[in-house]
mmCIF file of C-alpha atoms in Angstrom:
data_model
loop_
_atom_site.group_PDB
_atom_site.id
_atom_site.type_symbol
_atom_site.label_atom_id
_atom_site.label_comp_id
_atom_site.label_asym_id
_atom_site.label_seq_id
_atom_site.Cartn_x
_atom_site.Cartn_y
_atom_site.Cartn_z
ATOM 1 C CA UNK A 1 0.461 -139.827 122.508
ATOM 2 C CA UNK A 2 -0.964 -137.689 125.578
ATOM 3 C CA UNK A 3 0.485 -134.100 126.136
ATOM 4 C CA UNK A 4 1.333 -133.579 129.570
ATOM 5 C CA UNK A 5 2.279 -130.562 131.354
ATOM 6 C CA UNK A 6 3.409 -130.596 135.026
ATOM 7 C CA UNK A 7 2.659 -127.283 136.458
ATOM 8 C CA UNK A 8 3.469 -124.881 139.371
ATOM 9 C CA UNK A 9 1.689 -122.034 139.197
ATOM 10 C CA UNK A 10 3.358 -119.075 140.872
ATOM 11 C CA UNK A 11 -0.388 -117.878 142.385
ATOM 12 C CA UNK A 12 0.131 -121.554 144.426
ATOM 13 C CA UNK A 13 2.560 -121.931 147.250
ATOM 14 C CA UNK A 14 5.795 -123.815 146.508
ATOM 15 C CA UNK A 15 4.756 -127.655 146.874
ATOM 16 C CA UNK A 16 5.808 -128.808 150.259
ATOM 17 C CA UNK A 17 7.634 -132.186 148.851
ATOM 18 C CA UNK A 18 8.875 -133.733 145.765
ATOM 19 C CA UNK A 19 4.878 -133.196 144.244
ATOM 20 C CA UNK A 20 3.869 -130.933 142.052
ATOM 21 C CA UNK A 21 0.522 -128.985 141.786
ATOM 22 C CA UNK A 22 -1.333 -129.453 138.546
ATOM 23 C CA UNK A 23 -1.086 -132.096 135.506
ATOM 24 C CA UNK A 24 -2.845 -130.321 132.188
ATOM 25 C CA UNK A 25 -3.152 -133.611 130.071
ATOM 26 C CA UNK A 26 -4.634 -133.993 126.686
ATOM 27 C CA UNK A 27 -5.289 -137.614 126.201
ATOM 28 C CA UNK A 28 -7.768 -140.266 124.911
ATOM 29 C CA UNK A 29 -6.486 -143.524 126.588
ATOM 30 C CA UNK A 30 -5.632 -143.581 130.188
ATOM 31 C CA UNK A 31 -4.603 -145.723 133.177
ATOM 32 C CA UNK A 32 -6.175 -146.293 136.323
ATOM 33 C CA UNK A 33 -4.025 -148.638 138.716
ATOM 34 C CA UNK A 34 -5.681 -150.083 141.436
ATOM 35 C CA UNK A 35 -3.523 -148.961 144.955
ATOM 36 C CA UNK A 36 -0.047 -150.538 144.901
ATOM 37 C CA UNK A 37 1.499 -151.945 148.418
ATOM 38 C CA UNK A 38 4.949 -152.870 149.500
ATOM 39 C CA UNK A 39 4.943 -156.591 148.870
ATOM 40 C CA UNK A 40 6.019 -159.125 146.566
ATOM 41 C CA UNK A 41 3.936 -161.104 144.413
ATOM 42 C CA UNK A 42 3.695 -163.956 146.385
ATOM 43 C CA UNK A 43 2.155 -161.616 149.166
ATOM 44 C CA UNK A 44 5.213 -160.904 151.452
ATOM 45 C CA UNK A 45 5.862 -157.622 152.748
ATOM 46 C CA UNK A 46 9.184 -156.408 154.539
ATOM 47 C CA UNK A 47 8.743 -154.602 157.656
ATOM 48 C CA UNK A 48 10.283 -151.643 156.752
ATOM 49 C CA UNK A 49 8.707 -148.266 156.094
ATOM 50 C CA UNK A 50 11.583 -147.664 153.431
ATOM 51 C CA UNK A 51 11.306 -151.167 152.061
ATOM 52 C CA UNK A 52 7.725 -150.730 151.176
ATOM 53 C CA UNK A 53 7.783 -147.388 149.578
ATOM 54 C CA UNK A 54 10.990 -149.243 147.160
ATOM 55 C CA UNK A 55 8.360 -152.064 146.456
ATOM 56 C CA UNK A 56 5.281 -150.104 146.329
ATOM 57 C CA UNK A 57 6.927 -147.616 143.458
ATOM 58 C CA UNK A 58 8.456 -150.559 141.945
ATOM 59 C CA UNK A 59 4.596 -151.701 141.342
ATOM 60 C CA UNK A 60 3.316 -149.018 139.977
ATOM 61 C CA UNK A 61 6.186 -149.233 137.664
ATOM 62 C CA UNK A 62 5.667 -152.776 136.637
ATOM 63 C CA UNK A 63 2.180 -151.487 136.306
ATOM 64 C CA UNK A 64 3.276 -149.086 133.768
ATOM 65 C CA UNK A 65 5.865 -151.265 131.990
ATOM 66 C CA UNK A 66 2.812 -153.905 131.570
ATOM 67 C CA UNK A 67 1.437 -150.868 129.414
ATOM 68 C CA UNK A 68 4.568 -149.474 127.639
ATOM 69 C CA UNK A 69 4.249 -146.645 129.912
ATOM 70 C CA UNK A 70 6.452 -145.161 132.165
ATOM 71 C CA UNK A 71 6.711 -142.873 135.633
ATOM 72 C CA UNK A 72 6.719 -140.130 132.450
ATOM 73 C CA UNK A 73 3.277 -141.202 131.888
ATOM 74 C CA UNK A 74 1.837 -140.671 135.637
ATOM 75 C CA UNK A 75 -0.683 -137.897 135.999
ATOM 76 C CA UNK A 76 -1.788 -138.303 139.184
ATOM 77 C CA UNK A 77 -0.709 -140.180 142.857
ATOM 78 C CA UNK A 78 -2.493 -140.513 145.773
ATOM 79 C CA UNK A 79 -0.623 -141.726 148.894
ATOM 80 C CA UNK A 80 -2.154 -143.362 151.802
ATOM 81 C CA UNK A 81 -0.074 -143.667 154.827
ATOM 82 C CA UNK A 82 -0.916 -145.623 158.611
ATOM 83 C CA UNK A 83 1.100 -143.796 161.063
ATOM 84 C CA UNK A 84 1.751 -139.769 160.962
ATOM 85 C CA UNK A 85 5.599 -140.765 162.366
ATOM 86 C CA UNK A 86 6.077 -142.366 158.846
ATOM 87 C CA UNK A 87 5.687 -138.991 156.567
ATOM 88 C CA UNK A 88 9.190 -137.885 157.287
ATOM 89 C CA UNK A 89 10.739 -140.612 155.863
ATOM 90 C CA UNK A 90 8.075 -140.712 152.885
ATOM 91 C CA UNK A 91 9.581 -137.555 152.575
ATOM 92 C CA UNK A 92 12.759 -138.645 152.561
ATOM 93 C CA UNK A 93 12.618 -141.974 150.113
ATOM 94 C CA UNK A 94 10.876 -139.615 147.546
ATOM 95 C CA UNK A 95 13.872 -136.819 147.829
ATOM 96 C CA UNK A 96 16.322 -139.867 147.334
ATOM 97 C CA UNK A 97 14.545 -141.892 144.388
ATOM 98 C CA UNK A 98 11.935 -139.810 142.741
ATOM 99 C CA UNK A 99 14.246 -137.920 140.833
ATOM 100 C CA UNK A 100 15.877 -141.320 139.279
ATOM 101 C CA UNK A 101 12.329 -142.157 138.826
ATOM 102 C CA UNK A 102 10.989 -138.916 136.893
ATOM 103 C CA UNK A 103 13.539 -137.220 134.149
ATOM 104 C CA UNK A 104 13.821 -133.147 134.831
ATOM 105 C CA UNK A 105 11.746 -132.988 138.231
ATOM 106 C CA UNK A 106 8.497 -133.261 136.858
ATOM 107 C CA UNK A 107 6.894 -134.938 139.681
ATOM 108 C CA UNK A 108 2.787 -135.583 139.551
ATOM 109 C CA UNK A 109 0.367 -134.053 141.677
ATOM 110 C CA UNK A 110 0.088 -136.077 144.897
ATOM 111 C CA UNK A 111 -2.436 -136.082 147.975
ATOM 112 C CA UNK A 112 -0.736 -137.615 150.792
ATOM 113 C CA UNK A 113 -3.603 -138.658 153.888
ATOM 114 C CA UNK A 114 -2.751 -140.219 157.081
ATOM 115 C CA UNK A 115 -5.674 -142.615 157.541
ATOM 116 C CA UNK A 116 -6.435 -145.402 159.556
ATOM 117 C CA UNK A 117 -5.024 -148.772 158.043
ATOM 118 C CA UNK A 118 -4.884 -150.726 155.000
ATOM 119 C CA UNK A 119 -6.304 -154.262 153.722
ATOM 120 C CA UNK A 120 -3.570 -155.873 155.869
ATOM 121 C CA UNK A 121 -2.277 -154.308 159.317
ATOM 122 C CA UNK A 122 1.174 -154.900 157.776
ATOM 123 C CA UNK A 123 0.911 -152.662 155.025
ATOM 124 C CA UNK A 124 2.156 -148.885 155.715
ATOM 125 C CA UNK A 125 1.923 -147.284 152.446
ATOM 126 C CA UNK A 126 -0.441 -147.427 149.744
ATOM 127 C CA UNK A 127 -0.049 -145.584 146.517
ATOM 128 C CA UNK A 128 -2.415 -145.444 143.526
ATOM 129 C CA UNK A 129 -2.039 -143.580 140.274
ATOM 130 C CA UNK A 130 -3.456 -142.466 136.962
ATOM 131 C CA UNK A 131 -1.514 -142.475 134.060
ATOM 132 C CA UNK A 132 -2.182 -140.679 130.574
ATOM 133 C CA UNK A 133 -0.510 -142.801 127.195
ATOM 134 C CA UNK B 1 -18.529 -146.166 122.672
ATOM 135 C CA UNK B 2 -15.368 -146.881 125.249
ATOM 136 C CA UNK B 3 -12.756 -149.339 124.949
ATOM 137 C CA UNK B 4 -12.279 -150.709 128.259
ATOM 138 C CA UNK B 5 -9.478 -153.371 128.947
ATOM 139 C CA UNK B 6 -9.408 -154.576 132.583
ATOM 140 C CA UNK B 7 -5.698 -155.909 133.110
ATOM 141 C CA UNK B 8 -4.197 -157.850 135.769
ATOM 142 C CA UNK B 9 -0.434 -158.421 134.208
ATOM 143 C CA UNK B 10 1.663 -160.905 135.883
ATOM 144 C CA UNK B 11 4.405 -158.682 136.699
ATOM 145 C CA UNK B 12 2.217 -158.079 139.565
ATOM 146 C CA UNK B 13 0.578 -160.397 142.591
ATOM 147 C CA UNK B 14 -3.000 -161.396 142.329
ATOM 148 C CA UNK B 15 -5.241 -159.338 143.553
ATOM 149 C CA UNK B 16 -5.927 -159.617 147.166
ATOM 150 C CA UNK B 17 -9.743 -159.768 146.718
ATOM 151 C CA UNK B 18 -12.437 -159.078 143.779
ATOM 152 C CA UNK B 19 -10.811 -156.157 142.372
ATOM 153 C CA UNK B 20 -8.191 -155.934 138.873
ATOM 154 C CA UNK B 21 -4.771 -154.169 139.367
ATOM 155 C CA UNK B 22 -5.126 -151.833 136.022
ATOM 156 C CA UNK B 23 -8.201 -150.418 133.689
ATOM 157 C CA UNK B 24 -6.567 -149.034 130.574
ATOM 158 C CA UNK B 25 -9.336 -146.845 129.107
ATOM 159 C CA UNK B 26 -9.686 -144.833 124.969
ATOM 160 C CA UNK B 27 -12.452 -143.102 125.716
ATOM 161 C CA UNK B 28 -14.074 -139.111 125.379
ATOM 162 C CA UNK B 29 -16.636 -139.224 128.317
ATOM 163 C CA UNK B 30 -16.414 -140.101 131.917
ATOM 164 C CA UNK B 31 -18.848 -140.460 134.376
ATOM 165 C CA UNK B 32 -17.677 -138.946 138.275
ATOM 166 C CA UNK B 33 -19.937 -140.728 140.851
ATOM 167 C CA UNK B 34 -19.993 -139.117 144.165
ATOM 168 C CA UNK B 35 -18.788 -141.526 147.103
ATOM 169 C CA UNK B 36 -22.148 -143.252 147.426
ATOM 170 C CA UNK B 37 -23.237 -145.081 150.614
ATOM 171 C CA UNK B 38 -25.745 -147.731 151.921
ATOM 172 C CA UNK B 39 -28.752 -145.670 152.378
ATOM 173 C CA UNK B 40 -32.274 -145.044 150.929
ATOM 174 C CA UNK B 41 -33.559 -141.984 148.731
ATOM 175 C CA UNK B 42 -35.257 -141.360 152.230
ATOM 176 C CA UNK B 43 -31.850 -141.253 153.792
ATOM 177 C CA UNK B 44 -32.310 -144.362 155.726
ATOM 178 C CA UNK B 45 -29.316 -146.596 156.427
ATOM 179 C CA UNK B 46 -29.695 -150.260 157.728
ATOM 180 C CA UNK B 47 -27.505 -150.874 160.488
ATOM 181 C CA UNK B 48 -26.006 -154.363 159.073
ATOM 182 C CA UNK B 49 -22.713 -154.105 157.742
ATOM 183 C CA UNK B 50 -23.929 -156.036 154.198
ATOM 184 C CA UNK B 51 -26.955 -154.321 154.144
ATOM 185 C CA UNK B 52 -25.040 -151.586 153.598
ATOM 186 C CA UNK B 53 -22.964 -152.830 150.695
ATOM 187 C CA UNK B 54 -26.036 -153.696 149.204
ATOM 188 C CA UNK B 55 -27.726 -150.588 149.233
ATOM 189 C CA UNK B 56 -24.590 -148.423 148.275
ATOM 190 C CA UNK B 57 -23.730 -150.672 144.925
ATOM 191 C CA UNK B 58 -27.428 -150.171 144.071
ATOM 192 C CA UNK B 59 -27.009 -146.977 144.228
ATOM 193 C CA UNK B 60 -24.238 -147.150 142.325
ATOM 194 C CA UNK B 61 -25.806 -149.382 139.738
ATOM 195 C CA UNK B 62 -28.705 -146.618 139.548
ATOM 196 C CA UNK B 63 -26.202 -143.712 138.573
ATOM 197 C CA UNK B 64 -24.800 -145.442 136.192
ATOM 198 C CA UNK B 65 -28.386 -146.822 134.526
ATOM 199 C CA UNK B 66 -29.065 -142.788 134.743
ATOM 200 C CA UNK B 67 -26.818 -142.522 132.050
ATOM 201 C CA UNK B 68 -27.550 -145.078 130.031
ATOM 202 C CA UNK B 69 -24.031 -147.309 131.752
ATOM 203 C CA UNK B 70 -24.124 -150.369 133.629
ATOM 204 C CA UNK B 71 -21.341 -151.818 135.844
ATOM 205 C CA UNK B 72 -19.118 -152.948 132.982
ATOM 206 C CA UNK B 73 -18.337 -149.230 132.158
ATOM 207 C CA UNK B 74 -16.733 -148.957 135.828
ATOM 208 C CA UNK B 75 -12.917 -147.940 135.514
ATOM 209 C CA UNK B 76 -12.156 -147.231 138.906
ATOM 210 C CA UNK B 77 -13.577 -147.753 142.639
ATOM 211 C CA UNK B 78 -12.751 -146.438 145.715
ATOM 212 C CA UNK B 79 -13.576 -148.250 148.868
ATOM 213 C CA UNK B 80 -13.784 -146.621 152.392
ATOM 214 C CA UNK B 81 -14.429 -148.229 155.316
ATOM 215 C CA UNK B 82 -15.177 -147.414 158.420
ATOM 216 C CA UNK B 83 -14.168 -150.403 160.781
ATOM 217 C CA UNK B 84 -11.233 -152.571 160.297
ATOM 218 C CA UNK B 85 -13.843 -155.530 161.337
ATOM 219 C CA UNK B 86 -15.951 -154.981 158.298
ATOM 220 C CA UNK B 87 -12.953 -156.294 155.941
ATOM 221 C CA UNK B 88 -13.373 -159.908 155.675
ATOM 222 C CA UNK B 89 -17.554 -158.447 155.554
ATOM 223 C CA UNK B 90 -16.909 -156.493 152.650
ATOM 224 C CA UNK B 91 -14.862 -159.458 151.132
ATOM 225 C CA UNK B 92 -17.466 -161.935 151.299
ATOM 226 C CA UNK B 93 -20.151 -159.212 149.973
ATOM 227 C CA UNK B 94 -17.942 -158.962 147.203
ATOM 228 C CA UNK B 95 -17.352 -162.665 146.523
ATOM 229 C CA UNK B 96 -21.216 -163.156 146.515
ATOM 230 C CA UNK B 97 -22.318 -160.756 144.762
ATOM 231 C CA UNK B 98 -19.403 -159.125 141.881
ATOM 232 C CA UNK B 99 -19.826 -162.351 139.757
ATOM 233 C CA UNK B 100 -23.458 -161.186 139.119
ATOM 234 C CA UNK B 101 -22.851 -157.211 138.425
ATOM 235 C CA UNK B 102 -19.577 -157.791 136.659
ATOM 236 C CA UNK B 103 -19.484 -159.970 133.502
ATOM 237 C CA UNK B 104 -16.593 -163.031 132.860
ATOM 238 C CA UNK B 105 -14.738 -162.050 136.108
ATOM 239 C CA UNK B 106 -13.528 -158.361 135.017
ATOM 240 C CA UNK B 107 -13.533 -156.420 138.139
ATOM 241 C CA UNK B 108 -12.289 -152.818 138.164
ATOM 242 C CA UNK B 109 -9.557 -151.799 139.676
ATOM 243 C CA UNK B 110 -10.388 -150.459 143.498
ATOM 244 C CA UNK B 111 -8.736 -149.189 146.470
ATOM 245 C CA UNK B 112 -9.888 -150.037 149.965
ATOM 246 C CA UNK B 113 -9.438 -147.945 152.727
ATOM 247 C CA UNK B 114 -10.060 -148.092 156.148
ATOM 248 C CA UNK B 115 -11.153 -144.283 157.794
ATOM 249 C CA UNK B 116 -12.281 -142.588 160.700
ATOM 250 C CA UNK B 117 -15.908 -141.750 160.008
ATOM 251 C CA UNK B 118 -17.983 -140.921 156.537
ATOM 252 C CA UNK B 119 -20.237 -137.886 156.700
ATOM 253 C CA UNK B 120 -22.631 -139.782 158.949
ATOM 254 C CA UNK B 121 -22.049 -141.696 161.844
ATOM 255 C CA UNK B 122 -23.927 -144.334 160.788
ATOM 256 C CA UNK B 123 -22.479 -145.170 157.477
ATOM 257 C CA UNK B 124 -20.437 -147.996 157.546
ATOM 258 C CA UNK B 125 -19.128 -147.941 153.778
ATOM 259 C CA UNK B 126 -19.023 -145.436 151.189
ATOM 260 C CA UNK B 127 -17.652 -146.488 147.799
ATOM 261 C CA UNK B 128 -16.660 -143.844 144.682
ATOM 262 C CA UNK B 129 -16.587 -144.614 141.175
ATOM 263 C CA UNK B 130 -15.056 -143.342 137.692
ATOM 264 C CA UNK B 131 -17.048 -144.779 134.962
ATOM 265 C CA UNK B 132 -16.381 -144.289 130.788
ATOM 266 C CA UNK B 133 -19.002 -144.345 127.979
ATOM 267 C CA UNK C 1 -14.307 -127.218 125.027
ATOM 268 C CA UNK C 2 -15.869 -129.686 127.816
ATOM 269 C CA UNK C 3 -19.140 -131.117 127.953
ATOM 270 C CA UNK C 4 -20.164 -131.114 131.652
ATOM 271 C CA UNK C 5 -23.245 -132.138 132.792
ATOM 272 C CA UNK C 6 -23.707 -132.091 136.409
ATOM 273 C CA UNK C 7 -26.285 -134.732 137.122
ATOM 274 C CA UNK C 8 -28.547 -135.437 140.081
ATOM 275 C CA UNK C 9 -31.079 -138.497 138.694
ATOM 276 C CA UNK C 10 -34.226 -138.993 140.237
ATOM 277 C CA UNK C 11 -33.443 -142.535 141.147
ATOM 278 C CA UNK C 12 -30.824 -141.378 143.603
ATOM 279 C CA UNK C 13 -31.154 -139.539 146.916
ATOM 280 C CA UNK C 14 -31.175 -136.075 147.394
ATOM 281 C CA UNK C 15 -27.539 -135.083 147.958
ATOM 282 C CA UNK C 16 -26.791 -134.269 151.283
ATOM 283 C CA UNK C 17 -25.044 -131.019 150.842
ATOM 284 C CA UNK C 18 -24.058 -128.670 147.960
ATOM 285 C CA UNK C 19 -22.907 -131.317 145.803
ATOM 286 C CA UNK C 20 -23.994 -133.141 142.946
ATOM 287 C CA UNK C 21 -24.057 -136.942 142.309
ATOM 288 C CA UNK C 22 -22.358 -137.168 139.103
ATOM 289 C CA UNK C 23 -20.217 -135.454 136.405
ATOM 290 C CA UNK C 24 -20.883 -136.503 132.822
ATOM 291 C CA UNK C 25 -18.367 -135.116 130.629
ATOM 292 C CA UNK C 26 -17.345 -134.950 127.224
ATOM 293 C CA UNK C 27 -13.248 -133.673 127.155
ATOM 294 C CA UNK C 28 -9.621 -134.647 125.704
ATOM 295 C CA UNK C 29 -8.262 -132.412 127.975
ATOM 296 C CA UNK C 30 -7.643 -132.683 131.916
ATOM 297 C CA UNK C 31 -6.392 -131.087 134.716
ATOM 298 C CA UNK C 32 -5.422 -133.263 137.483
ATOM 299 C CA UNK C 33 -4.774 -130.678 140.949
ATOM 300 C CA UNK C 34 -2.865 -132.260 143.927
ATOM 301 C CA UNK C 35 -4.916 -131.789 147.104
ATOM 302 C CA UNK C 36 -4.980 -128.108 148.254
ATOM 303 C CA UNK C 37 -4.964 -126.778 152.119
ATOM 304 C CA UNK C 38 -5.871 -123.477 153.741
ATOM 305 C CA UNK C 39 -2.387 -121.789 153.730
ATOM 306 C CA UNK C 40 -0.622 -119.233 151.709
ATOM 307 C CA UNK C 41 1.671 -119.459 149.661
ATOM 308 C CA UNK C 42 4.279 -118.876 152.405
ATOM 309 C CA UNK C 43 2.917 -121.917 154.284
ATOM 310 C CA UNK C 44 1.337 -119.641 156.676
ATOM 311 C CA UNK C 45 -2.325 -121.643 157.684
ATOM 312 C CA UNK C 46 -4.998 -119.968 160.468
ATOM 313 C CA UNK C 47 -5.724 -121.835 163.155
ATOM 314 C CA UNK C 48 -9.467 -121.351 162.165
ATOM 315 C CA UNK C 49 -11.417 -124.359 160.069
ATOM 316 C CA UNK C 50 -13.382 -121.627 159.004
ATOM 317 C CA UNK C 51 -10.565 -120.038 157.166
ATOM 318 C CA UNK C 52 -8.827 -122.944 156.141
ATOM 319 C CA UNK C 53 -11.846 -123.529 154.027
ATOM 320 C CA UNK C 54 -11.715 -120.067 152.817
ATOM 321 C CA UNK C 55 -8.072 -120.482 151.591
ATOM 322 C CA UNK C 56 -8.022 -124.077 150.154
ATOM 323 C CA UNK C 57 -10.775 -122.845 147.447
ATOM 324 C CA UNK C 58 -9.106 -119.657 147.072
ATOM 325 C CA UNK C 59 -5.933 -121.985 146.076
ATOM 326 C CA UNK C 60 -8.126 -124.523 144.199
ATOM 327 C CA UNK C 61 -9.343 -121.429 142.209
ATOM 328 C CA UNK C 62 -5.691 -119.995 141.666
ATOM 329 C CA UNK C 63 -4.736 -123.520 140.221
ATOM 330 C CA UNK C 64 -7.795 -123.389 137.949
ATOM 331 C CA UNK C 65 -7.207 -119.593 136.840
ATOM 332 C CA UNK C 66 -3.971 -120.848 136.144
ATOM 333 C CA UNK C 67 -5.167 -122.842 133.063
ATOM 334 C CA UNK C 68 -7.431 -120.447 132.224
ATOM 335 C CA UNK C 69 -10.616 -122.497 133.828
ATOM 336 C CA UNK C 70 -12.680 -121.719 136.543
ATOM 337 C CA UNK C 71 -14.830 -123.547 139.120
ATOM 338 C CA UNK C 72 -17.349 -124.225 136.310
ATOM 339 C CA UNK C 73 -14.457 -126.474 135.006
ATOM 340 C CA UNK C 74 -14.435 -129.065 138.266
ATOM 341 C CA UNK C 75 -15.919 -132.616 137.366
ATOM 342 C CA UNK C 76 -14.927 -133.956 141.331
ATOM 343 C CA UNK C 77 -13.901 -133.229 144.520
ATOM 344 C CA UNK C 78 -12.575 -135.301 147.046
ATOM 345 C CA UNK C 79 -12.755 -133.183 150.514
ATOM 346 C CA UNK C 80 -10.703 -134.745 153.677
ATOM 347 C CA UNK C 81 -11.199 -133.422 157.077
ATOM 348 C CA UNK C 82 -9.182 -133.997 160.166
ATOM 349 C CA UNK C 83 -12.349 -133.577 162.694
ATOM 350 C CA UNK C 84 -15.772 -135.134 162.486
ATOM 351 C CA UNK C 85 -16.728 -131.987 164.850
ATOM 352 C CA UNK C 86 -15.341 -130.040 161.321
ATOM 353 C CA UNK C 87 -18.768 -131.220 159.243
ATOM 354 C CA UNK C 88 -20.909 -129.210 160.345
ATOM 355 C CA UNK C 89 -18.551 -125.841 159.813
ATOM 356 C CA UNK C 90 -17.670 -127.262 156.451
ATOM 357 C CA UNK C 91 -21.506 -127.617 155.599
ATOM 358 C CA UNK C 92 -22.071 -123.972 156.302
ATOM 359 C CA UNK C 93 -19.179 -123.267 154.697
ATOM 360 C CA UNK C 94 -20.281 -124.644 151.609
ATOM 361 C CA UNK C 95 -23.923 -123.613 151.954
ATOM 362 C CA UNK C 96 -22.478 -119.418 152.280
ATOM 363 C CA UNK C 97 -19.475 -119.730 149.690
ATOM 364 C CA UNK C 98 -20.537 -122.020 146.819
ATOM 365 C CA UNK C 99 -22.944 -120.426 145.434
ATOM 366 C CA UNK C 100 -20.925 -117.450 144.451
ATOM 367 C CA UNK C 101 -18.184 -120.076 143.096
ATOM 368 C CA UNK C 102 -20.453 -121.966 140.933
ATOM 369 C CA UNK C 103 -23.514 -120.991 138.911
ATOM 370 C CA UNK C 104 -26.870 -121.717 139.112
ATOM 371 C CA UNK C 105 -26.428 -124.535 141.573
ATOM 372 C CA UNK C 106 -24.286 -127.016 139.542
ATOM 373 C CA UNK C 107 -21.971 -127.959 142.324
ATOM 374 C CA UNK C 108 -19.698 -131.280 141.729
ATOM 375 C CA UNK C 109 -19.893 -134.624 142.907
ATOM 376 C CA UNK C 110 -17.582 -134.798 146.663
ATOM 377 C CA UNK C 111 -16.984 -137.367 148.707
ATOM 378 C CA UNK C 112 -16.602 -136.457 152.236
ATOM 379 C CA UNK C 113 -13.823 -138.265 154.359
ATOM 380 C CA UNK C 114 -12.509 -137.819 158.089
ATOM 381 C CA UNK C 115 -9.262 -139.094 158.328
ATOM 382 C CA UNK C 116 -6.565 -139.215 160.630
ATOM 383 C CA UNK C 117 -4.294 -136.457 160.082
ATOM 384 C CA UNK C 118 -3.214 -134.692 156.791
ATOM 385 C CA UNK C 119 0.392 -133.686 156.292
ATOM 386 C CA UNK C 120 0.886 -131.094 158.859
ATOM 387 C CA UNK C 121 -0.758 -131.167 161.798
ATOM 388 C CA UNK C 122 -2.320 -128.191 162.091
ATOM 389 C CA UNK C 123 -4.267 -128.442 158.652
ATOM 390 C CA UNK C 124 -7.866 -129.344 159.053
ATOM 391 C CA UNK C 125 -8.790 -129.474 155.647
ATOM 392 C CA UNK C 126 -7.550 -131.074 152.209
ATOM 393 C CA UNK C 127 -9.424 -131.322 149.093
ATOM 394 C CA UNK C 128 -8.399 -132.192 145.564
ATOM 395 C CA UNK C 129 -9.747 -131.429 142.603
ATOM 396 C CA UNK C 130 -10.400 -133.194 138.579
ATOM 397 C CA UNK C 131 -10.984 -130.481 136.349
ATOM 398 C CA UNK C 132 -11.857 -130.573 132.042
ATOM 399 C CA UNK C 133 -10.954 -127.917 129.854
#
């Protein structure tokens, strides 16, 4: 079973969202999950900004639960966003379902980028993760 | 020696392309390969698109022989690209060409990404990979 | 204790830049660090890329510190930059500073990536870090 510690440092600044700085993980089996997107399985994707962070989390869960692992079991995210005007409300899903998602407030360290598009021109989020079991 | 299980559970949709949704990895050593991209030990980089892809998997191919690895200790990728255009390119590279680097259809887990520029102008892909021995 | 070798085989280019192209390394133990920007810890970020740089190692080193680890301790960096016109700086950046952060010349695989916009507009600079203990 890996031992993982989610960390904020008081030398860092306070983490400007529901993220956390550092994972310290001792482990010897871990998960890499390909980037998750906001659509179902047979491909369709809802419009909605909101919509597709809901679905894109609710991958990477069924990613985990595929494993017997859970958000508990996340070391690392890294979130890839299309449009700038879209972080507030990343922002705002997270504050609204991340703590239902993660027990105490330990959220992983994420990187959140603003790049250029995804595989599809409808996608708007794109979230991949490491997990440690 | 690694045990490396490349996992597409059907909780989740297909993968939208040559790529596996999960690596679950026991293993003690990792191999991190800098983003490598389609260009010669002399630096030079073709100007087609798949000429490119060649080059930059070759490269990858060569860091991994360095260490005595091969493509089927590949856990992770990360895809960049530069132009939107190059997607269905970098599709059809991938089509042609996994089947022969990547044995009985197990393709790692990667995440494609579309940028504004890599480090050179002319670099039209660059492509980063976690690998376990 | 971590086995890191930082590798630069023959049969790859020359790196293009104080980095390295690959980590091999022998560890149970981890530290994930979310991507780090050049601002205090009361959000406070110069307007100067220059500086930025400065200040996002500074915090990558305060993470590391943290844990008791130091820069010898990276295995990867992923750097993103906001400008293309940024490279250059961020090459001479590197060039001046990292060889007082790391010894003997053993600087980690990167990937370099301009992007669109990290997530406040006036930082110019992200990187995130893999560390072993």
């Amino acid at each position: 079973m890996a031992q993982i510690q989610i960390l904020n440092p008081d030398s860092l600044g306070k983490p400007l969202g529901h993220y956390s700085q550092i994972t310290r993980v001792k482990a010897s089996e871990f998960l890499f999950i390909a980037g998750q997107v906001g659509c179902d399985k047979d491909g369709k994707a809802p419009a909605d900004f909101d919509a597709q962070c809901v679905k894109t989390f609710e991958n990477i869960g069924k990613a985990l639960a595929s494993q017997g692992a859970g958000f508990g079991n996340v070391v690392e995210f890294t979130t890839y966003l299309v449009h700038s005007q879209d972080i507030p409300k990343f922002m705002t899903y997270r504050q609204r379902e991340f703590p239902k998602l993660f027990g105490g407030g330990a959220y992983p360290p994420n990187t959140l980028l603003i790049i250029d598009r995804l595989v599809r021109e409808d996608f708007l989020i794109e979230v991949s993760a490491v997990a440690a079991l």
